[in-house]
Short mmCIF file of C-alpha atoms in Angstrom, two decimals:
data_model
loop_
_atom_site.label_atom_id
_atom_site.label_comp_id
_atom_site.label_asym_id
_atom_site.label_seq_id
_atom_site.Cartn_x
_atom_site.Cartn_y
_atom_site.Cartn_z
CA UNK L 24 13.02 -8.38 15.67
CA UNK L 25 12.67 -4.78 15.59
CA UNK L 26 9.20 -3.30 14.09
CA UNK L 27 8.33 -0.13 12.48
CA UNK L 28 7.04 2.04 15.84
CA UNK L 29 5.49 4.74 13.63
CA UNK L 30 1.77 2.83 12.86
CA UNK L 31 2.33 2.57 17.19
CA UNK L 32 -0.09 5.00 18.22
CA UNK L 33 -1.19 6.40 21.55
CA UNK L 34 -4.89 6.56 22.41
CA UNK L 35 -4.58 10.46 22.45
CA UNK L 36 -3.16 10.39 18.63
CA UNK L 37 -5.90 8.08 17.35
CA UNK L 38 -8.16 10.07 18.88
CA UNK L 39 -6.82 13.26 17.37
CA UNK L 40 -7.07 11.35 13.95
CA UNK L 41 -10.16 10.36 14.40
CA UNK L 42 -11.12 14.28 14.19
CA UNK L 43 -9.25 14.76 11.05
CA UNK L 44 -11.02 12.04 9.66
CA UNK L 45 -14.41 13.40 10.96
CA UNK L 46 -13.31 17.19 9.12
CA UNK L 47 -12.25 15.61 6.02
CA UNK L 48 -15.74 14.08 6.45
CA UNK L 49 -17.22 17.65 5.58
CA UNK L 50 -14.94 18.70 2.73
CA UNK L 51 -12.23 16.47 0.41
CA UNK L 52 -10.59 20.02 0.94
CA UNK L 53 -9.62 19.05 4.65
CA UNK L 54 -8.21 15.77 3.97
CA UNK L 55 -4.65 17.84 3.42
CA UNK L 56 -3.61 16.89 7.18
CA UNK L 57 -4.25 13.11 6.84
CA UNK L 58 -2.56 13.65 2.86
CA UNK L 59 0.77 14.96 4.72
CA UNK L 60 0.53 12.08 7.28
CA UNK L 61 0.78 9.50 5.57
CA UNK L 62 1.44 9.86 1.54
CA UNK L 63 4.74 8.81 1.88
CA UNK L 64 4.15 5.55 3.92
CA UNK L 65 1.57 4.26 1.19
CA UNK L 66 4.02 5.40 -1.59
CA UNK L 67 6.58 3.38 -0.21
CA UNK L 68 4.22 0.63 0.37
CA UNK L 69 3.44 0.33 -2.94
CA UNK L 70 6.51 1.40 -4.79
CA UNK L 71 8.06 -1.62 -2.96
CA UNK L 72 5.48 -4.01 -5.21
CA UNK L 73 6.28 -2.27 -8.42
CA UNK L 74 8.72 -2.25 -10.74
CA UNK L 75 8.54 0.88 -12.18
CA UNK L 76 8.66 4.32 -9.67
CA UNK L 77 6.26 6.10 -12.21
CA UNK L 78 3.60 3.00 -11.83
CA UNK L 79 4.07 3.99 -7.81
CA UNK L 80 3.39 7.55 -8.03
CA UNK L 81 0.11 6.45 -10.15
CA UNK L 82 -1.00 3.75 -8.02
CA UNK L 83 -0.39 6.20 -5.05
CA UNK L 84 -2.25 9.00 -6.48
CA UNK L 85 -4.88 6.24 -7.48
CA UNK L 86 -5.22 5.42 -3.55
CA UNK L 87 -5.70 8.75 -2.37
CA UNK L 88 -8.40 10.12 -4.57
CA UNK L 89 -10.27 6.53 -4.05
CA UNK L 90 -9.67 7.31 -0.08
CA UNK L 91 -11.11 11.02 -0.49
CA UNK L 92 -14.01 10.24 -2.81
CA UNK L 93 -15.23 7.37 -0.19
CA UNK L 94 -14.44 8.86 3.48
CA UNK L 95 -17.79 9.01 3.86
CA UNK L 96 -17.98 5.32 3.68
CA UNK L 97 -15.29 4.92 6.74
CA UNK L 98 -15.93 3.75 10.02
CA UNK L 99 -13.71 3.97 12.62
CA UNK L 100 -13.22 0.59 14.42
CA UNK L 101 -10.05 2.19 17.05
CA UNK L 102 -7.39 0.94 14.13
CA UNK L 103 -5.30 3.58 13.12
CA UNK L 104 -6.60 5.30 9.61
CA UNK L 105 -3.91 4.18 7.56
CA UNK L 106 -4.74 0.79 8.06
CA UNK L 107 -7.61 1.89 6.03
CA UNK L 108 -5.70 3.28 3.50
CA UNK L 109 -3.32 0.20 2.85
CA UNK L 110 -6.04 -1.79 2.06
CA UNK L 111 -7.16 0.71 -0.67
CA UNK L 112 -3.15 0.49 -1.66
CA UNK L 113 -3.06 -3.25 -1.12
CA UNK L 114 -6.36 -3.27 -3.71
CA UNK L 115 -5.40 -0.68 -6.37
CA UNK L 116 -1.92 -2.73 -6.56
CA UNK L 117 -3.89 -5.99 -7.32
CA UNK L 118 -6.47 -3.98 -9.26
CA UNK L 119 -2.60 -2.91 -11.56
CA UNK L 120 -1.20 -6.20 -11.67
CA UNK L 121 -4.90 -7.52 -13.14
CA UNK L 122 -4.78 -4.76 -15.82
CA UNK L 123 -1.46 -5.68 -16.35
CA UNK L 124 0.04 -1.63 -15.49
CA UNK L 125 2.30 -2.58 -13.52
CA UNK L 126 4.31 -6.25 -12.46
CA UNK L 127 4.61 -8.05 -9.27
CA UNK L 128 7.60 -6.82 -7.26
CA UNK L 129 9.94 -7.72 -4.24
CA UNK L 130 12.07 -5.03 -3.53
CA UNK L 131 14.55 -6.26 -0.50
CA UNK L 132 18.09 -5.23 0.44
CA UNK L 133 20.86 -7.67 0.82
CA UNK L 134 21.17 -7.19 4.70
CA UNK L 135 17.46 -8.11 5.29
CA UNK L 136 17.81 -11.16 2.63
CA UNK L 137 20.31 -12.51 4.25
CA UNK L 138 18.76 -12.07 7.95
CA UNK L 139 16.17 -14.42 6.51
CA UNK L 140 18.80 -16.70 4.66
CA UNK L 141 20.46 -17.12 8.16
CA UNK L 142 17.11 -19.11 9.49
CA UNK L 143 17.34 -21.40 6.81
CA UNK L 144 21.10 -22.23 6.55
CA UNK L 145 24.66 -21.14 7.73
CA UNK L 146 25.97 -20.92 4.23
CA UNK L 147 25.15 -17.42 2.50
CA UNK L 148 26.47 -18.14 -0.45
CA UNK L 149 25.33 -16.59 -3.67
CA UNK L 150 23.79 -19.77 -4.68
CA UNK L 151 21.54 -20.23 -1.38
CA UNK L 152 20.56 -16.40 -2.04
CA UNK L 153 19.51 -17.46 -5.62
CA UNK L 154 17.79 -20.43 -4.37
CA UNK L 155 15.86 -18.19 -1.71
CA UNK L 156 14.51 -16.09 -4.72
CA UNK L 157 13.06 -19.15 -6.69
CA UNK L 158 11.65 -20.17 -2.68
CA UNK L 159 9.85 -16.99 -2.36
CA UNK L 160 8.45 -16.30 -5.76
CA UNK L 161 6.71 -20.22 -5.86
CA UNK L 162 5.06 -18.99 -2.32
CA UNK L 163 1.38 -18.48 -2.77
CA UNK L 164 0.77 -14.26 -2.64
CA UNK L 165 -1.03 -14.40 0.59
CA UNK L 166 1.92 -16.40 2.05
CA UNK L 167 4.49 -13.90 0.58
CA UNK L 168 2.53 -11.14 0.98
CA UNK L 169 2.76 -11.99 4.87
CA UNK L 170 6.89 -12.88 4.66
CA UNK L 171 6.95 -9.54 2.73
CA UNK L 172 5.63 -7.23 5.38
CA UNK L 173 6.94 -9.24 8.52
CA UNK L 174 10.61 -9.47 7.71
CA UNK L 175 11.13 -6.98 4.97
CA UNK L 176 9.28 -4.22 6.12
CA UNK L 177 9.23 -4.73 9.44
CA UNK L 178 5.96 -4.74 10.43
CA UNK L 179 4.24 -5.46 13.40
CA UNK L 180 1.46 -8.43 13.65
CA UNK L 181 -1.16 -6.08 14.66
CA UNK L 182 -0.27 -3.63 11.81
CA UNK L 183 -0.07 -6.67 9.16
CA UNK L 184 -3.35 -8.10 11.05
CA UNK L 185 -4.80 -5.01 9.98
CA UNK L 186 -4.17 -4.33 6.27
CA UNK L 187 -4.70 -7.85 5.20
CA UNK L 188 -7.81 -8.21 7.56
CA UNK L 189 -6.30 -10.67 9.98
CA UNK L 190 -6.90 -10.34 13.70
CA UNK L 191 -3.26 -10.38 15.39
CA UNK L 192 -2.81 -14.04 16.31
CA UNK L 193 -4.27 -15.15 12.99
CA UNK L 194 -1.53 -12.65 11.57
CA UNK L 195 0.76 -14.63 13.59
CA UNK L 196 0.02 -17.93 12.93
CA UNK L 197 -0.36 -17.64 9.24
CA UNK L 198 3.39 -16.14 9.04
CA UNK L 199 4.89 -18.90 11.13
CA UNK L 200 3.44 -21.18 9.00
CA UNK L 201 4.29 -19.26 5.55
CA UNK L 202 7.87 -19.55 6.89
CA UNK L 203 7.71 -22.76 6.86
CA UNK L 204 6.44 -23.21 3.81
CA UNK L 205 9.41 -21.40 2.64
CA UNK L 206 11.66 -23.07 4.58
CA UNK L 207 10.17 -25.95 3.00
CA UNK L 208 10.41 -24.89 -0.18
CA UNK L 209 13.98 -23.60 0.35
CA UNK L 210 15.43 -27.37 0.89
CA UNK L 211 13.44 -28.87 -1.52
CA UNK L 212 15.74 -31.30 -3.68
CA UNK L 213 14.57 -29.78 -7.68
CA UNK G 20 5.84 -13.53 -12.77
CA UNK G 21 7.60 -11.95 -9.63
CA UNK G 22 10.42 -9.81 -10.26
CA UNK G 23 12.81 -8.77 -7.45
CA UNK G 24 14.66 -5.96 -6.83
CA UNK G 25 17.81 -6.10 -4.48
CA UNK G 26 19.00 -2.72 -2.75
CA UNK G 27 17.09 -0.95 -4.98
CA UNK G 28 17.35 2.87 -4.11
CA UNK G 29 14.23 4.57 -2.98
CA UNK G 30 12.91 7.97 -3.97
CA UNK G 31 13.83 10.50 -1.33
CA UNK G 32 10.82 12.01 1.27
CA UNK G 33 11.62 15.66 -0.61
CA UNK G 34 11.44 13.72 -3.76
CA UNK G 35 7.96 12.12 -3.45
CA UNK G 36 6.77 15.62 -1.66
CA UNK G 37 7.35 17.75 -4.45
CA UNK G 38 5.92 15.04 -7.12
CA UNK G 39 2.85 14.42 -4.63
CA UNK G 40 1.26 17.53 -4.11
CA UNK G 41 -1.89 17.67 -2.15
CA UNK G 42 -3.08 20.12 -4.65
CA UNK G 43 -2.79 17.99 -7.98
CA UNK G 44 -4.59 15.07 -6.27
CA UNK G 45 -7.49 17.52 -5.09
CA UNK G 46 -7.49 18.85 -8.33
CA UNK G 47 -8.40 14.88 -9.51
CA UNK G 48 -11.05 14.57 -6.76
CA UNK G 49 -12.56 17.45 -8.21
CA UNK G 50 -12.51 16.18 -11.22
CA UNK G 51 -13.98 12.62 -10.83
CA UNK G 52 -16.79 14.35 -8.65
CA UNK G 53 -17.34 16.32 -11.74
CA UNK G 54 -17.11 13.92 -14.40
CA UNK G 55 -19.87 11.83 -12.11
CA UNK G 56 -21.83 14.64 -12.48
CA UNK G 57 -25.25 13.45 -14.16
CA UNK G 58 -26.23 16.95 -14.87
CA UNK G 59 -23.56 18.31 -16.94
CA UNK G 60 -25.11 15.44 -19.20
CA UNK G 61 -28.59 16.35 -19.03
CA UNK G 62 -27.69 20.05 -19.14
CA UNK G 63 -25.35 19.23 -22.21
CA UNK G 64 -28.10 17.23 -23.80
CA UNK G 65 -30.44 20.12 -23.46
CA UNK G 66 -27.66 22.43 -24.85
CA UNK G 67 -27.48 19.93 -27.70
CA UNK G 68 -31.14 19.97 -28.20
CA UNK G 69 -31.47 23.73 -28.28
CA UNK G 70 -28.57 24.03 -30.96
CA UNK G 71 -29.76 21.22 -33.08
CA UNK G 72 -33.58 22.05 -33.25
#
């Protein structure tokens, strides 16, 4: 399966984050480069768990004034930095969904569904696509959170290793076996 | 409750640049550093003092 390359990086453009980071360090002011790097990636993160765009653009602006007002706090542990900042995403979102600002959302396209669909069964039929839906939302959310980011969004191990805390094989292990649960759950007689 | 969303269309990358400024979320930084201020409090209770007294 083809990944998103983009998280991907070479040891020269970690390292070359690494002094961005250390600058914004001195002044919120100097964040701006790491801003323009990667606002869009954690707006699309999140806008694909919410229903409503606006709730996005708040969560998102939510994520980056948390990430400026506590670089101070950030070590760097050779991950890229926006592993850092999905996790401040992947809590603000939860943080929304407690408060009740925004709901739980899935937000796939038909090509990828049925990718998935074609694991499971040879028959894409609108029913099997229905019954898919009622598979995945009755998946625990650490399970779907994994099925989520591995074959909607593409994701690498290593990248989903890192935002949910996971080291790569764990990552791994825990989506083979959330697959199953949904393949489980997918030919389960009701 | 999970909701989901087929093919739902995504905002544009000139869309979410022009409604994402750096600028505005700065401007909130500067504001939460502010607001977490504790001496705009004590100042404001001194202010208070003065006026009252």
């Amino acid at each position: 399966m083809a990944v998103n390359l983009t998280y991907h990086q070479s040891a020269f453009r970690l390292d070359e984050e690494m002094k961005l980071v250390e600058r914004a360090k001195e002044h919120p002011r100097y964040f701006a480069p790491l801003y323009e790097r990667y606002h869009e990636a954690i707006f699309r993160y999140v806008f694909k768990r919410v229903d409503e765009t606006e709730s996005a653009y708040d969560i998102t602006s939510c994520v980056f004034i948390k990430a400026m007002g506590s670089i101070q706090k950030y070590e760097n542990r050779g991950v890229p930095f926006s592993s850092w900042l999905f996790r401040i995403a992947k809590s603000e979102l939860y943080q929304s969904f407690r408060d009740k600002k925004a709901q739980r959302t899935v937000s796939i396209d038909s090509v990828t569904l049925k990718q998935v669909m074609d694991d499971f069964t040879d028959d894409s039929s609108e029913e099997n696509r229905a019954k898919l839906l009622v598979a995945l939302g009755k998946l625990k959310e650490a399970q779907l959170q994994l099925i989520e980011m591995r074959f909607f969004e593409k994701r690498s191990f290593r990248e989903i290793g890192e935002i949910v805390g996971l080291s790569e094989n764990n990552a791994k292990v825990k989506t083979f076996r959330a697959l199953l649960k949904l393949k489980e759950l997918f030919n389960k007689k009701e | 409750m999970i909701k989901f969303l087929l093919d739902r269309e995504e905002p544009s990358s000139e869309q979410i640049r022009q409604r994402m400024d750096f600028d505005s979320i700065y401007g909130g930084v500067k504001y939460q550093k502010w607001i977490m201020n504790p001496w705009i409090y004590v100042l404001g209770g001194v202010f208070t003092a003065l006026i009252w007294f």
